[in-house]
Short mmCIF file of C-alpha atoms in Angstrom, two decimals:
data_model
loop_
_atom_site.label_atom_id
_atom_site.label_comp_id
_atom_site.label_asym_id
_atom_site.label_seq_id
_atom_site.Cartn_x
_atom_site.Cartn_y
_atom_site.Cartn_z
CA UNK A 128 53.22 -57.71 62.50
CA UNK A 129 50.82 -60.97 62.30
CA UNK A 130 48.79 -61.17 59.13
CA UNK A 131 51.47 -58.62 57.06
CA UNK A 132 53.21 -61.07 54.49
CA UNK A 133 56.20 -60.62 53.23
CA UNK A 134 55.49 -57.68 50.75
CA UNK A 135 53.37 -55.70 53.40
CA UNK A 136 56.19 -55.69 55.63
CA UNK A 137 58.62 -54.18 52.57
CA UNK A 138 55.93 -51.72 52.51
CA UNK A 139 56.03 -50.53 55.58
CA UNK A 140 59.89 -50.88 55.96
CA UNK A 141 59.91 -48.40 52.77
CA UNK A 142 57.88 -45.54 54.24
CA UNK A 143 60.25 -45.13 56.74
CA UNK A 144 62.90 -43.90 54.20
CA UNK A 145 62.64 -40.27 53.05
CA UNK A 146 64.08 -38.97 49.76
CA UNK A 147 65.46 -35.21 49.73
CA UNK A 148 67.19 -32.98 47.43
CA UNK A 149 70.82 -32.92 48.69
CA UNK A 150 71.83 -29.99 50.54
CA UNK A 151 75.40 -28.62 52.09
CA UNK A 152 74.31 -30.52 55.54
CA UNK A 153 74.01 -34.13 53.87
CA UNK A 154 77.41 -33.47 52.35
CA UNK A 155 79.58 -34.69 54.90
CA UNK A 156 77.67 -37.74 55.33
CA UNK A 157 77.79 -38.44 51.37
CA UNK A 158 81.25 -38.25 51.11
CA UNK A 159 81.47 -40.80 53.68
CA UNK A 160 79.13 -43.11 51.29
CA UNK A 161 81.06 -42.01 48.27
CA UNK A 162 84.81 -42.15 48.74
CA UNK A 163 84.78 -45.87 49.16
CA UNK A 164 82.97 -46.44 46.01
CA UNK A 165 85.93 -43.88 43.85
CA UNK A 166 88.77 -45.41 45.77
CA UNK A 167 87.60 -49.04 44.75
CA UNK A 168 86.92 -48.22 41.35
CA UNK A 169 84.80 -51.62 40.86
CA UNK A 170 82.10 -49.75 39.96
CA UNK A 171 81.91 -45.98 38.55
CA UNK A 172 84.50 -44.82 36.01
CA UNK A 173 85.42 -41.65 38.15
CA UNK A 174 89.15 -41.09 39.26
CA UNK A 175 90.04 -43.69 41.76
CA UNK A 176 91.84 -40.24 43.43
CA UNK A 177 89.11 -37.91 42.95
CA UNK A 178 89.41 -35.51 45.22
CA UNK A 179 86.26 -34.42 47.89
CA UNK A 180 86.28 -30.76 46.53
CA UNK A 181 86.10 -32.55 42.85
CA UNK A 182 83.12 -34.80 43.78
CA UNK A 183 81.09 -32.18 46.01
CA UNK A 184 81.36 -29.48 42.69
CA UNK A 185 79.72 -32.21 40.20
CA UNK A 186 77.13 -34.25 42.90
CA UNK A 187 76.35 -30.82 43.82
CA UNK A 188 75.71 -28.87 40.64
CA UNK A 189 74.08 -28.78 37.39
CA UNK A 190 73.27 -30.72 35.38
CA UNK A 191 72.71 -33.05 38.10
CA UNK A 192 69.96 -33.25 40.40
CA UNK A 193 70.99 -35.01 43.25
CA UNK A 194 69.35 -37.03 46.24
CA UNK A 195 69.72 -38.20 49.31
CA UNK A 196 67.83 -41.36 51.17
CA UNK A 197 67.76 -40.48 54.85
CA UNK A 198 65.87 -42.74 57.61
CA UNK A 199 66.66 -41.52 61.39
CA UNK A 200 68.23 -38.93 60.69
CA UNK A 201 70.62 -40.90 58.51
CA UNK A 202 72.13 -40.93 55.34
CA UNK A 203 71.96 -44.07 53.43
CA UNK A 204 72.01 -43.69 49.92
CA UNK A 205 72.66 -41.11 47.54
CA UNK A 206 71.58 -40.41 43.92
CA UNK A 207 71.52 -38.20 40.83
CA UNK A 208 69.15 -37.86 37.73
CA UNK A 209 70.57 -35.93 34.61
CA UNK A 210 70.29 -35.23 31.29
CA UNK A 211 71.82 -38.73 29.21
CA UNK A 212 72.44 -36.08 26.12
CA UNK A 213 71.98 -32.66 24.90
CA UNK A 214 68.32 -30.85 24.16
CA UNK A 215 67.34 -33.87 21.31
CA UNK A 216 68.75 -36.32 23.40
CA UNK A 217 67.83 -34.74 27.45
CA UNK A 218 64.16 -36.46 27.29
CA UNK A 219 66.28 -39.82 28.81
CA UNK A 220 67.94 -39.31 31.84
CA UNK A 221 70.54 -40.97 33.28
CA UNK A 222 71.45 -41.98 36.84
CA UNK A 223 73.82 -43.03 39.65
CA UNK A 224 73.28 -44.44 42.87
CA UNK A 225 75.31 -45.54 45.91
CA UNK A 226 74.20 -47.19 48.88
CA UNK A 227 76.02 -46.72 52.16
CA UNK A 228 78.27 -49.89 53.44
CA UNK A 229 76.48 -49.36 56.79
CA UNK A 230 72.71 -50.07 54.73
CA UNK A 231 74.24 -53.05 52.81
CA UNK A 232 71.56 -55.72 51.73
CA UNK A 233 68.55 -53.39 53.27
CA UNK A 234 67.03 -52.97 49.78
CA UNK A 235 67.80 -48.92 49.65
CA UNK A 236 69.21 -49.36 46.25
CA UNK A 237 66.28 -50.81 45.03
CA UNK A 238 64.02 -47.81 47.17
CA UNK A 239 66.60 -45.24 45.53
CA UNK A 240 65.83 -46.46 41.91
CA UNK A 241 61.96 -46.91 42.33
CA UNK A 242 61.91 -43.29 43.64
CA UNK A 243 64.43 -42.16 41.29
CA UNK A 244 61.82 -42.90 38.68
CA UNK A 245 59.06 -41.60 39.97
CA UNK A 246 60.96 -37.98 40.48
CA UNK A 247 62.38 -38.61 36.78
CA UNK A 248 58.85 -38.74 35.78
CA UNK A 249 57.75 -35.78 37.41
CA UNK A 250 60.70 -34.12 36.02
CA UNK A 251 59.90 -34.61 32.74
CA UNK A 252 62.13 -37.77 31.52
CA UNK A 253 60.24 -40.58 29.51
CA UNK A 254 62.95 -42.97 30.19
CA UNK A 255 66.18 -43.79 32.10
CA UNK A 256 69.31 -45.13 30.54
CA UNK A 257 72.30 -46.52 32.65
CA UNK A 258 75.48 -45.84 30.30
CA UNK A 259 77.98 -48.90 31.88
CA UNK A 260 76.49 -51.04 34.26
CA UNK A 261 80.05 -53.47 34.91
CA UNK A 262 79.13 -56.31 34.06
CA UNK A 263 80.91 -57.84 36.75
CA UNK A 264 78.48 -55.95 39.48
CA UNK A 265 76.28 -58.71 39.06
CA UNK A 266 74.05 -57.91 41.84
CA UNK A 267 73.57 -54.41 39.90
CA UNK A 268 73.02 -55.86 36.77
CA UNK A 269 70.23 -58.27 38.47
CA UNK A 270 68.78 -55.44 40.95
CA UNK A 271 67.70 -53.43 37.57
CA UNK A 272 66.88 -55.98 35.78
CA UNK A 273 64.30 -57.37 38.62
CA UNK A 274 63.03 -53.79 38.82
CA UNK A 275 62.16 -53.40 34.89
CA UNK A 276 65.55 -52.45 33.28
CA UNK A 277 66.19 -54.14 29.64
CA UNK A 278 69.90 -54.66 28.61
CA UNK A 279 70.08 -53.15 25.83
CA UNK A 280 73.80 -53.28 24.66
CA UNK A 281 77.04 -54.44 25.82
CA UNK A 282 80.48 -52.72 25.85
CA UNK A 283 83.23 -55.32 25.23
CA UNK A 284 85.93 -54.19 27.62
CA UNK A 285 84.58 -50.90 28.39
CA UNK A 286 85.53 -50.48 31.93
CA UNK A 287 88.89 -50.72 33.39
CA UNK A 288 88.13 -52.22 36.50
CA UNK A 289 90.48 -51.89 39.49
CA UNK A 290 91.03 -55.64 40.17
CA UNK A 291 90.00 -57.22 37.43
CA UNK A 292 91.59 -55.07 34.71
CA UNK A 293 89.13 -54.68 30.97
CA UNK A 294 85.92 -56.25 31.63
CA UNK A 295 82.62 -55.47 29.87
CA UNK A 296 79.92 -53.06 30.27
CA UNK A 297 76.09 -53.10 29.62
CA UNK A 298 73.36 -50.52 28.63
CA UNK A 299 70.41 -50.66 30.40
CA UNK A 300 67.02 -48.63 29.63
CA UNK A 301 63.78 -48.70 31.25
CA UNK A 302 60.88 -46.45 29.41
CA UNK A 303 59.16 -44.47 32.09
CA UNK B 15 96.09 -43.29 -15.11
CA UNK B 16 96.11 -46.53 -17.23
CA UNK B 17 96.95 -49.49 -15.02
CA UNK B 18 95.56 -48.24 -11.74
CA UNK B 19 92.59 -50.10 -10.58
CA UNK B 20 89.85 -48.55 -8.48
CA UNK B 21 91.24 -48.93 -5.44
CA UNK B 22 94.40 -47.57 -6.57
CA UNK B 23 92.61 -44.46 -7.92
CA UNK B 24 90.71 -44.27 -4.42
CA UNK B 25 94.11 -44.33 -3.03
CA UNK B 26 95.75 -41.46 -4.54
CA UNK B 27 92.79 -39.22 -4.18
CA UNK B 28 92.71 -39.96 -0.24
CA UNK B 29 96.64 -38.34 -1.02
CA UNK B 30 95.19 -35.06 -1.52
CA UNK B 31 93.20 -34.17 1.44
CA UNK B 32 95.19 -33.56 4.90
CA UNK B 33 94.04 -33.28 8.51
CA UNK B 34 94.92 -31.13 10.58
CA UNK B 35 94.30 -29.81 14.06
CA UNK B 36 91.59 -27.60 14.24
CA UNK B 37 92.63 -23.74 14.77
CA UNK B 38 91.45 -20.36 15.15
CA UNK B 39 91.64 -19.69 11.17
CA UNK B 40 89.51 -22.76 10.31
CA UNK B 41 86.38 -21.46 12.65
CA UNK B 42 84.50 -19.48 10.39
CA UNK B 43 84.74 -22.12 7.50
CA UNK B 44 84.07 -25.20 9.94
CA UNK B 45 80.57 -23.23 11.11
CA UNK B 46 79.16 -23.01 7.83
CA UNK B 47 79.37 -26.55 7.98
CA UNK B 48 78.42 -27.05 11.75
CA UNK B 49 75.83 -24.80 11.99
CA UNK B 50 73.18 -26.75 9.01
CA UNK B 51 73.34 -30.23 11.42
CA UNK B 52 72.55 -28.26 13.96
CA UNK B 53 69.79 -25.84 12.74
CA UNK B 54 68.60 -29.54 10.97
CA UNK B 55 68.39 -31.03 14.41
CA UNK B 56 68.25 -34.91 12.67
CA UNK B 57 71.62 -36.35 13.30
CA UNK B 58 72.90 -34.53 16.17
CA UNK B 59 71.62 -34.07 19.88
CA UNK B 60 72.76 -30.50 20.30
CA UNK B 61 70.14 -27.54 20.67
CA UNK B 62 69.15 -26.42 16.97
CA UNK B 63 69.56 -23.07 18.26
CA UNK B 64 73.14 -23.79 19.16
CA UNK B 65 75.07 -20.09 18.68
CA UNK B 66 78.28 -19.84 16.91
CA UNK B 67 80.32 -18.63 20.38
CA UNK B 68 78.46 -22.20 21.96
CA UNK B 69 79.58 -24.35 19.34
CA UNK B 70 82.89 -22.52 19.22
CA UNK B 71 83.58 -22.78 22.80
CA UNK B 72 82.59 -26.68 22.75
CA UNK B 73 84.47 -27.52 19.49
CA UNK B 74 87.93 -25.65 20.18
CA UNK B 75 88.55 -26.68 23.89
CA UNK B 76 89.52 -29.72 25.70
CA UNK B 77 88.16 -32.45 26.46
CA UNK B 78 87.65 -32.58 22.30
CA UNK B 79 90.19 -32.78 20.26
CA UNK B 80 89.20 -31.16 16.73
CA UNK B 81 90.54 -32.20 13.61
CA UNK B 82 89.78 -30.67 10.00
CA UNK B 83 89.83 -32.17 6.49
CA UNK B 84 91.26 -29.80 3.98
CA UNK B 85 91.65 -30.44 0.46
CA UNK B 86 93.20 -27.51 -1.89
CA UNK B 87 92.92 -25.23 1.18
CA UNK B 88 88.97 -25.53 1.74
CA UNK B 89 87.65 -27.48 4.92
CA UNK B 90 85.80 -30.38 3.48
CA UNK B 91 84.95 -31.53 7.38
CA UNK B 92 85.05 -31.60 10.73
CA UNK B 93 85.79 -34.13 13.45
CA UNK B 94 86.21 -34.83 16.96
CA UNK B 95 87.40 -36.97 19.55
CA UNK B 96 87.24 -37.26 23.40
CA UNK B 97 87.39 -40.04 25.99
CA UNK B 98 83.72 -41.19 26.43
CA UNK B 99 83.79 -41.45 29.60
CA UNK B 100 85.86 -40.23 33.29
CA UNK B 101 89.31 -42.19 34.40
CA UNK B 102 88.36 -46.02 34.40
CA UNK B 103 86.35 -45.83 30.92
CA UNK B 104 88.59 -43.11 29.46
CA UNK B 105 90.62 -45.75 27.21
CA UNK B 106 87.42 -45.39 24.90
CA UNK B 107 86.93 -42.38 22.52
CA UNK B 108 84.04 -41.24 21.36
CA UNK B 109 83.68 -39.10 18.21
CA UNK B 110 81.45 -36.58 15.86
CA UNK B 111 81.83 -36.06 12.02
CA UNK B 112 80.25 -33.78 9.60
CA UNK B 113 80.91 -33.34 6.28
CA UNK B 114 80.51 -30.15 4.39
CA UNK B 115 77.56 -30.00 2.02
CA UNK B 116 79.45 -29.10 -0.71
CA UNK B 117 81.53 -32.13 -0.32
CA UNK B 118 78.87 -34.48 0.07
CA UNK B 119 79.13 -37.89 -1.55
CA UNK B 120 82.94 -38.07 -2.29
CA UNK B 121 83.83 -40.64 0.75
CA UNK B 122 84.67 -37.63 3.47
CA UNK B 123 83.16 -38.89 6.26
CA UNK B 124 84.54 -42.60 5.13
CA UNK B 125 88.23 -40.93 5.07
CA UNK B 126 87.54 -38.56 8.59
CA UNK B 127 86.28 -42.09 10.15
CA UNK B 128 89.13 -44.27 9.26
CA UNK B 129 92.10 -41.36 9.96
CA UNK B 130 90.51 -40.54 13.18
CA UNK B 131 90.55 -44.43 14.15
CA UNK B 132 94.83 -44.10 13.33
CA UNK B 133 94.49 -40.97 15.30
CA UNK B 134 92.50 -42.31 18.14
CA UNK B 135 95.06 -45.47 18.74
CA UNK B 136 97.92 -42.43 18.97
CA UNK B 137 96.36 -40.82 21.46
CA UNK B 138 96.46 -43.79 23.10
CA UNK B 139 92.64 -45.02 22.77
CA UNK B 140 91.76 -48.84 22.30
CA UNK B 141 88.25 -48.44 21.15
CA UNK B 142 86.21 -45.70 19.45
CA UNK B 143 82.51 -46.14 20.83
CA UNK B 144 79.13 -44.01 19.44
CA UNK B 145 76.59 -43.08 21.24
CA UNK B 146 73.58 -42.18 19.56
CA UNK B 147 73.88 -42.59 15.69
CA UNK B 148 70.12 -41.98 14.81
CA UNK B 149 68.25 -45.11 13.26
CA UNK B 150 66.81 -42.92 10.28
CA UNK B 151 70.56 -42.36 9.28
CA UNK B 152 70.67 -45.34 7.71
CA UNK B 153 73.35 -44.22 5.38
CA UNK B 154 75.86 -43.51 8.62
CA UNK B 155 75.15 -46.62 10.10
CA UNK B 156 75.64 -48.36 6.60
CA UNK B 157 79.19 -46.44 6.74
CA UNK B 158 80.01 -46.92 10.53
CA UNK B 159 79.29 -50.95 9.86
CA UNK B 160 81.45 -50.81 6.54
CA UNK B 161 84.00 -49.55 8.36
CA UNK B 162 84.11 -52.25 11.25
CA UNK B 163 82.02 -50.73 13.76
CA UNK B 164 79.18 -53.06 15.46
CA UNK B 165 75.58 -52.05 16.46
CA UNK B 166 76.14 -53.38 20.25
CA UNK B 167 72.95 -51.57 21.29
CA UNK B 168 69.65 -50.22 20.54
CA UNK B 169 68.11 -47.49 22.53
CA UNK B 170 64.49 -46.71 22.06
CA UNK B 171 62.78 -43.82 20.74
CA UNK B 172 66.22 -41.71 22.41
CA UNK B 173 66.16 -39.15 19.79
CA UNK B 174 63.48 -36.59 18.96
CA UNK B 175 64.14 -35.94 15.46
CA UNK B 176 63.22 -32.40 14.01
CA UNK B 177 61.33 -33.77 11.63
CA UNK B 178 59.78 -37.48 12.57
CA UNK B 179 59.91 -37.40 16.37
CA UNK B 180 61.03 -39.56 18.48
CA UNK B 181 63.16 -42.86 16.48
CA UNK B 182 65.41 -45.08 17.83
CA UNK B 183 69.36 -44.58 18.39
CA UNK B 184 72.29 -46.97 17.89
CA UNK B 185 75.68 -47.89 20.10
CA UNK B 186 78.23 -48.71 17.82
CA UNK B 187 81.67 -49.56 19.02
CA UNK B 188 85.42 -50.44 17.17
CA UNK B 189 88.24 -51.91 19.00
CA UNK B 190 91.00 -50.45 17.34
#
């Protein structure tokens, strides 16, 4: 590793990580990353009880496309791009990640969104809106901003978060 | 009507339309209205080739509800609301109006707006959010603002408008 800096080594570290369309073998592994995340509800707005079947027939299905971060073998992270509105509207996407507890701090959120908008791109989007970023997920909120995302709006009391009870959400948008 | 001020006039004319809960019997009347915005593809996201059994099928089923404005037994609009987002943002509605073209300029949109806000808090919402009134409608957002809501954000070019491309959208948000 002598002579690779800091960035070279992030590189490096990133080309280890593939990115692949979710299929019915990844789904066991997903749900493992994604049941946490419900049953907290610190973060997404889905049913803190939502049920596997429930969450395999939307991460799996149109209008989503869906992803899946894999290094080793392994699942880390998984994504989806979609539509953020009907045919006028469907030229911004909108998208979800979650990062496995296991690949905490390892930067594959950050991997996830820089790919996410590369495939976006290639799919057609011009730009990618998040609808309510909590504003408490702080390290969210920072992670997009740091990789290009504008807040552009804030949702007094827009998410009712488990813990915390009404606490603010933001729009963020990145052109593509 | 000696002695009754403007607003008092205003009042007694709101007497004289009702709402009601969209049915079966309202459809054909509500399309002729529906189907113009659509086929005009400048206010609202939905495909300007939007069929009658689409719009039907979205319009008459949950998770809307649909409300009508009738005045002398003619549908002067159409409205509805629906939680804006899944479980932990669900205590925010979001909502469409159009008016009728024959009706235009005689405050129905100003009377579906505020009714559906009374409606709204019995359903048990605390906010009403919007999610992409289009910039060129100034006269909307004029409305919207006169009637309490804020512009909390500003999403670039997110509509392509039929006629002048792509133009900015507005978030606009009530707590009720």
């Amino acid at each position: 590793m002598s002579g690779l800096g800091k960035e070279s080594f992030f590189r490096l570290s990133r080309e280890m990580i593939d990115f692949e369309k979710i299929n019915a073998d990844h789904w066991p592994e997903v749900w493992t990353i994604l049941e946490p995340v419900f049953r907290a509800g610190e973060t997404y707005p889905y049913p803190m009880d939502t049920s596997e079947a429930e969450a395999k027939a939307y991460w799996m299905n149109p209008p989503l496309d869906s992803y899946v971060a894999v290094k080793d073998g392994t699942v880390l992270g998984v994504f989806y791009i979609k539509p953020n509105q009907p045919s006028l509207g469907a030229h911004v996407c909108n998208c979800g990640y979650v990062t496995s507890p296991a690949a905490a701090g390892q930067g594959i959120g950050a991997q996830m969104c820089e790919w996410s908008q590369i495939e976006a791109r290639r799919l057609g989007y011009s730009a990618m809106q998040y609808n309510l970023v909590v504003a408490t997920n702080t390290r969210a909120v920072a992670l997009w901003q740091r990789l290009g995302f504008d807040v552009v709006g804030n949702l007094p009391k827009a998410f009712k978060h488990a813990k915390l009870g009404l606490v603010d959400a933001l729009v963020m948008h990145k052109e593509l």
